[in-house]
Short mmCIF file of C-alpha atoms in Angstrom, two decimals:
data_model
loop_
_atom_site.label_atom_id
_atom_site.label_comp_id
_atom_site.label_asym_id
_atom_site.label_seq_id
_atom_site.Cartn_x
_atom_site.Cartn_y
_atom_site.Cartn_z
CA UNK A 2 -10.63 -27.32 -17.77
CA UNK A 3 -14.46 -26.40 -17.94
CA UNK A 4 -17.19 -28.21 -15.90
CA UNK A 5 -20.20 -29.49 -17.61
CA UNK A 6 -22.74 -26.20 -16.75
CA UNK A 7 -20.89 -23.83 -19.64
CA UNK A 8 -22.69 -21.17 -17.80
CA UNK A 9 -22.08 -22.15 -14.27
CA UNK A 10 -18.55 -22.03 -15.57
CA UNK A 11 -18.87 -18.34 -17.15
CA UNK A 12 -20.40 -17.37 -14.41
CA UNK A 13 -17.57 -18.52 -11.47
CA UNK A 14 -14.96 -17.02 -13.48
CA UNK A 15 -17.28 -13.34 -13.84
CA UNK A 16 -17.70 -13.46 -9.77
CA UNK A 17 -13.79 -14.30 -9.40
CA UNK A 18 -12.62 -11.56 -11.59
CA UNK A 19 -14.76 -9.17 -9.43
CA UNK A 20 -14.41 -10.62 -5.96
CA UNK A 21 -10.38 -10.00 -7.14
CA UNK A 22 -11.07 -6.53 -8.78
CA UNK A 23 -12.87 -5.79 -5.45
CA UNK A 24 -10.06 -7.24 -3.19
CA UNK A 25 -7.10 -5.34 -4.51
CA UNK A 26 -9.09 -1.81 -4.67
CA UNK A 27 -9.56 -2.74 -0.90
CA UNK A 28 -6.07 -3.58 -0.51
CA UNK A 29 -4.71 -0.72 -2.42
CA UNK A 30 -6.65 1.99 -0.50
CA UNK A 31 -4.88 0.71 2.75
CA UNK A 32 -1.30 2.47 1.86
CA UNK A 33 -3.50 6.16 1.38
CA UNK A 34 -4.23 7.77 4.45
CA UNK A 35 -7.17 9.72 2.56
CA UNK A 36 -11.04 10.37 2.62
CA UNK A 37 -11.04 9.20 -1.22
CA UNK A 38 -8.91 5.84 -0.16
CA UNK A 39 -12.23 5.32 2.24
CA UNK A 40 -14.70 6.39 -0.47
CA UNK A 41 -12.80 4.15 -3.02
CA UNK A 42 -12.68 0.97 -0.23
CA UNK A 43 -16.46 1.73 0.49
CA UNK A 44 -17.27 2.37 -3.39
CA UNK A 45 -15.49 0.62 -5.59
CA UNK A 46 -14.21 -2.08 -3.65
CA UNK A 47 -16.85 -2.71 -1.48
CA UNK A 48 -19.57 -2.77 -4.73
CA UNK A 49 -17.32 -5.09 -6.48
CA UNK A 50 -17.09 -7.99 -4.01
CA UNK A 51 -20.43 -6.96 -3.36
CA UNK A 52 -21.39 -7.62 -7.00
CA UNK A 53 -18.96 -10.80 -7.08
CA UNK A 54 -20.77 -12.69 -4.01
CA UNK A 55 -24.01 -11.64 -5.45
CA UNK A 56 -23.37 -13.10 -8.46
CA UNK A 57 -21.36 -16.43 -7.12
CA UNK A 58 -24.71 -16.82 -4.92
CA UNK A 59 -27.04 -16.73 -7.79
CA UNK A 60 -24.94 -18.95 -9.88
CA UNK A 61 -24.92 -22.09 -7.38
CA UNK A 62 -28.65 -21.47 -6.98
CA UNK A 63 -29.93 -21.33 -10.88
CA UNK A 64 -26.94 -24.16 -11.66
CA UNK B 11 1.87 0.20 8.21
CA UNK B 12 -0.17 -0.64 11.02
CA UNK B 13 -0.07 -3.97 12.41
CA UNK B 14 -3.93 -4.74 11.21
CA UNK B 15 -3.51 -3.11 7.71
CA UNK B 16 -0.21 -5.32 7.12
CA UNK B 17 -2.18 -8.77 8.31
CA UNK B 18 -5.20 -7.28 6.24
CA UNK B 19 -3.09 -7.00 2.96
CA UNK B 20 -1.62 -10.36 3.75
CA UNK B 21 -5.07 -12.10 4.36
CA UNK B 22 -6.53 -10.41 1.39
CA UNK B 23 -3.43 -11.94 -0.84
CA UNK B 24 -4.13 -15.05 0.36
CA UNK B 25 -7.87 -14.71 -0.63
CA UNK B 26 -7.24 -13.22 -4.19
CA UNK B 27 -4.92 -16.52 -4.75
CA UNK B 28 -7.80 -18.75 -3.72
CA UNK B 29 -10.43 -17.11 -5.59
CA UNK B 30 -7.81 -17.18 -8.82
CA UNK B 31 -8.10 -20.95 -8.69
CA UNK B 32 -11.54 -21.33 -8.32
CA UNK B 33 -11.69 -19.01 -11.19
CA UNK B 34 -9.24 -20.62 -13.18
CA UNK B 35 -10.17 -24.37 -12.56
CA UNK B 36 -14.21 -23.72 -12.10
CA UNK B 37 -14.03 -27.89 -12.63
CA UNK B 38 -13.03 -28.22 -8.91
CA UNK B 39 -16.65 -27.35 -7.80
CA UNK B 40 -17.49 -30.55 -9.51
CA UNK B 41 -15.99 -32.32 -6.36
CA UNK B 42 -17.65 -31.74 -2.80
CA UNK B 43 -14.15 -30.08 -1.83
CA UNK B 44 -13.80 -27.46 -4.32
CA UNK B 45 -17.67 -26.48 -3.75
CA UNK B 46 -16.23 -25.95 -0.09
CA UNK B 47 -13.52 -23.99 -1.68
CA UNK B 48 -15.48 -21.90 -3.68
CA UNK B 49 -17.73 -21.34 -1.10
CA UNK B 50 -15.26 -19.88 1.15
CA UNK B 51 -13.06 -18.11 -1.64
CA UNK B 52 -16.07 -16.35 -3.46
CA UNK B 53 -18.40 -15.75 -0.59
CA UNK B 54 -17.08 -16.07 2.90
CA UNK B 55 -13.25 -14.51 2.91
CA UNK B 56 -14.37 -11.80 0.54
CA UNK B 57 -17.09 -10.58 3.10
CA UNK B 58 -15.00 -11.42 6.32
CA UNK B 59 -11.75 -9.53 4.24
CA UNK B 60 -14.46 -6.43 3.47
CA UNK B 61 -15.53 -6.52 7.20
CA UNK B 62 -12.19 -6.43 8.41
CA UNK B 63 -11.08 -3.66 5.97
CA UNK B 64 -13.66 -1.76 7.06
CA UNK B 65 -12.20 -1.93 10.51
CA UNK B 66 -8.74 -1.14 9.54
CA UNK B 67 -10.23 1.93 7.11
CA UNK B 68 -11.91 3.21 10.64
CA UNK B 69 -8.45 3.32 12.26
CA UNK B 70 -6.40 4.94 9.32
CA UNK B 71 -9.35 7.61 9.87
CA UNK B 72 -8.33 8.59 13.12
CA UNK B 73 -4.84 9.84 11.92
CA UNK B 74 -3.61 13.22 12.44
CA UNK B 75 -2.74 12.35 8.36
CA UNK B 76 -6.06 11.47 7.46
CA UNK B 77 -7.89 14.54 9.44
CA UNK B 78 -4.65 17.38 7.93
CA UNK B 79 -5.31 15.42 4.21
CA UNK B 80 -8.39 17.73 3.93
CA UNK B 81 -7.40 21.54 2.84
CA UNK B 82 -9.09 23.29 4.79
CA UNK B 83 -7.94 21.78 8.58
CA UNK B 84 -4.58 22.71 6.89
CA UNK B 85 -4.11 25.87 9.20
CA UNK B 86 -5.42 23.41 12.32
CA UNK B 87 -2.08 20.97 11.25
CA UNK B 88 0.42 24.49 11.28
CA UNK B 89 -1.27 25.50 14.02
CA UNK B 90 0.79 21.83 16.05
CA UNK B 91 3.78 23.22 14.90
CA UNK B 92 3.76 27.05 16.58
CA UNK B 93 6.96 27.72 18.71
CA UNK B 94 4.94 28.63 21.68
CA UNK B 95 3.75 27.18 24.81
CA UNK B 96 0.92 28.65 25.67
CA UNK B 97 -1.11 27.21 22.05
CA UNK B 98 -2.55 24.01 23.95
CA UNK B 99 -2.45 22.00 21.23
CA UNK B 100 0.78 22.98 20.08
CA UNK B 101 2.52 22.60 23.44
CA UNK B 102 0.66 18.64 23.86
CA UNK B 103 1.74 17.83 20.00
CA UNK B 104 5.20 19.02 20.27
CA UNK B 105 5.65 17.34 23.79
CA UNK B 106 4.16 14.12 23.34
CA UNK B 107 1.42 14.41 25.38
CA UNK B 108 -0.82 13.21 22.94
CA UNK B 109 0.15 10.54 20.20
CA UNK B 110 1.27 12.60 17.73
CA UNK B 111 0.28 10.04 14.84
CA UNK B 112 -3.81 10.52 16.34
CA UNK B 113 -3.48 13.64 17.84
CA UNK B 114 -6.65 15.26 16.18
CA UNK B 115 -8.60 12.36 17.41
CA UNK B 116 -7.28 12.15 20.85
CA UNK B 117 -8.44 15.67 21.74
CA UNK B 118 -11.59 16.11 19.64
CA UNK B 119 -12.65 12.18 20.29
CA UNK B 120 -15.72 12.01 23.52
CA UNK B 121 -14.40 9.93 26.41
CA UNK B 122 -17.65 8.55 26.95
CA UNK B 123 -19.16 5.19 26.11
CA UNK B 124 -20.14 5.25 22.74
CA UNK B 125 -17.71 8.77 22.19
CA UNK B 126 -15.28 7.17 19.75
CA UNK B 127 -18.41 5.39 17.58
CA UNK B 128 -19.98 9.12 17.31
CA UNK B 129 -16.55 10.98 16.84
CA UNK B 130 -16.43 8.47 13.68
CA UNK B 131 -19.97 9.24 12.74
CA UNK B 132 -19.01 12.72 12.73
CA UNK B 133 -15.91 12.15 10.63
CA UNK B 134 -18.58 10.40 7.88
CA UNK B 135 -20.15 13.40 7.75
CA UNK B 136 -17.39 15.41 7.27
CA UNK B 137 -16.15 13.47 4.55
CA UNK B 138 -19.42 14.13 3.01
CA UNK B 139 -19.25 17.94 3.57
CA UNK B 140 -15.82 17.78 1.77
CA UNK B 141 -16.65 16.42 -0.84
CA UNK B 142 -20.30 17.18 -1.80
CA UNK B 143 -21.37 19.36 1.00
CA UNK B 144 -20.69 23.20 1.73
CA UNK B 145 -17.50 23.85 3.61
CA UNK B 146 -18.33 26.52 6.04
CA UNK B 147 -16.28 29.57 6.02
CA UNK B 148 -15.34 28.93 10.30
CA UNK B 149 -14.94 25.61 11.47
CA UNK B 150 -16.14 25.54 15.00
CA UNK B 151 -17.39 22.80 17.15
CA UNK B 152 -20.62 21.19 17.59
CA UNK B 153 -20.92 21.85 21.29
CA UNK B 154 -18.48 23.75 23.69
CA UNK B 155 -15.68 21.52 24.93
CA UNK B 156 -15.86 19.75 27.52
CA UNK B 157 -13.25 19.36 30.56
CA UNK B 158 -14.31 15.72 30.84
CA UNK B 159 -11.85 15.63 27.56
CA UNK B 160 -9.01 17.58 29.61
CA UNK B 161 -9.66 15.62 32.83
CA UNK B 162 -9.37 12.14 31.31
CA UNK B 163 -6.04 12.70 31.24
CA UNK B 164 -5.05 15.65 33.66
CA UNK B 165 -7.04 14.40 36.29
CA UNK B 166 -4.60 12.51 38.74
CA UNK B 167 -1.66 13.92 37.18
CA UNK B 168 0.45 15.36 40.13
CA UNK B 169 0.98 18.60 37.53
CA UNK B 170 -2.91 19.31 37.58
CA UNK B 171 -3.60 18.14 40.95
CA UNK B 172 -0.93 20.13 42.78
CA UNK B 173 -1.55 23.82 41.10
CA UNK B 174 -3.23 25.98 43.39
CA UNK B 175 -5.17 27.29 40.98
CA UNK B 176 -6.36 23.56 39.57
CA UNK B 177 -7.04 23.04 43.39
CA UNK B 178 -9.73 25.80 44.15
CA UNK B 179 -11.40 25.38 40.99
CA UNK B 180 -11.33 21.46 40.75
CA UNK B 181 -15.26 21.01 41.92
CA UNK B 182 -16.10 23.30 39.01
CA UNK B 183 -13.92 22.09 36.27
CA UNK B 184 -15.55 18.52 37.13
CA UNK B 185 -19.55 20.15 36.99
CA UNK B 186 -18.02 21.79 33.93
CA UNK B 187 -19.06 24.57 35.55
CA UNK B 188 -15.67 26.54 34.79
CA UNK B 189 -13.93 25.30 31.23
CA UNK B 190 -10.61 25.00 31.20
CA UNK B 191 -10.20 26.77 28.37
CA UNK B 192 -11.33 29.77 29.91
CA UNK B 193 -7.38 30.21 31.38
CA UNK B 194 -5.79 27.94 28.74
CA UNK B 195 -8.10 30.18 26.10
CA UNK B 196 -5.06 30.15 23.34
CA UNK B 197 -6.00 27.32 20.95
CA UNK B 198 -5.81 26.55 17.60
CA UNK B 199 -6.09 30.23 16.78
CA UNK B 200 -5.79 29.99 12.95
CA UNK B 201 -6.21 33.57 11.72
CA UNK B 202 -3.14 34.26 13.61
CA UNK B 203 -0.67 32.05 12.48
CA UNK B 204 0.76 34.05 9.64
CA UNK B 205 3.82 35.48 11.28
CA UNK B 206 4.19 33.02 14.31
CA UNK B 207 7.37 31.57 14.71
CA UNK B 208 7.02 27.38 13.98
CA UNK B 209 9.20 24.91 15.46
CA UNK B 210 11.15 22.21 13.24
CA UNK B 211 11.63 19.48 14.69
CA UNK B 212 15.02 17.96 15.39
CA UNK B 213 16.58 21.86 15.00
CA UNK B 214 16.88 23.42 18.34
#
């Protein structure tokens, strides 16, 4: 099912697969008591939702 | 698990599934609903789930786990274990007078107002010293210890209160005038743990 906007579309799907990249890494670092679990939360998982709302923003405002 | 990293993981299920079906049925922002939807799945619950990690990420850091998971406070972890009452930290670890599962933090945490939000701070910084930084060859602390870390729990106790030597000295120990540690002066004492007897737990 696609929407009219072909890039609206694109560009939903591109901020869902990293808002969910983001979201596991977050999740996964929970079961590893570690300094690298809270580098990897902060790093990777953090930039990726980071990047995913970022991107989710700026596709409802150019749509 | 901890109770906040199992509701964390839960919450952060729940999210992924919502942001799954705005990613895999982008048509629903078509409707006012789904633009609700979307709004909360790819914007809102990510940064409230992130927030909250965060949160939970501080409290896994002040585990005796997550301070021992760095190689060189390996000796400091042994150094709980010692079969021998008169190592202070040994003797609290061993007899639950700290939790055993924060006992790092309990001791080495300020008892102050903003003491737990700087003993974080400082365990930021050590990460970064691990990592990219210089180890130092001694690990010492940043300032002498203070009593005031002793005497949030000790003070009151009957134990404390009632030892004649606690008794004349208690005006000093609460200036900080006298440490404590100048009597209880055996601490960690790393360099002379190789041939220490260790206690296992559970074996008499």
């Amino acid at each position: 099912m696609t929407i009219a906007n072909p890039k609206l579309t694109r560009r939903l799907q591109l901020s869902g697969l990293l808002v969910g990249l983001g979201l596991a890494v977050e999740a996964l670092t929970m079961a590893w008591s570690h300094p690298t679990a809270f580098l990897a939360f902060l790093l990777v998982g953090g930039t990726l939702v980071a990047l995913g709302v970022l991107l989710y923003l700026y596709a409802i405002v150019s749509a | 698990m901890p109770y906040l990293t199992e509701s964390f993981v839960a919450a952060v299920l729940v999210t992924i599934a919502l942001v799954a079906l705005v990613a895999l049925r982008p048509s629903l922002v078509e409707a006012r609903g789904g633009r609700v939807l979307a709004f909360l799945a790819l914007c809102v619950l990510p940064l409230l789930m992130s927030a909250i990690g965060v949160s939970a990420q501080v409290e896994h850091s002040k585990s005796t786990a997550f301070c021992l998971s760095c190689h060189v406070m390996e000796p400091y972890g042994r150094s709980l274990h010692v079969d021998d009452s008169s190592y202070v930290p040994a003797q609290h670890f061993q007899n639950n007078r700290v939790p055993r599962g924060e006992a790092c933090f309990t001791c080495h945490t300020h008892y102050t107002l903003f003491g737990d939000f700087k003993a974080k701070l400082r365990g930021l910084r050590h990460v970064y010293v691990n990592y990219l930084g210089t180890i130092p060859q001694k690990i010492e602390l940043y300032e002498p210890y203070n009593n005031r870390e002793c005497l949030h729990c000790h003070a009151g106790a009957r134990s404390f209160e009632e030892n004649d030597v606690h008794k004349e000295a208690r005006a000093e120990l609460a200036k900080n005038a006298t440490s404590c540690l100048e009597c209880h002066d055996t601490i960690h004492n790393v360099r002379g743990l190789a041939g220490v007897k260790m206690w296992k737990e559970g074996k008499p």
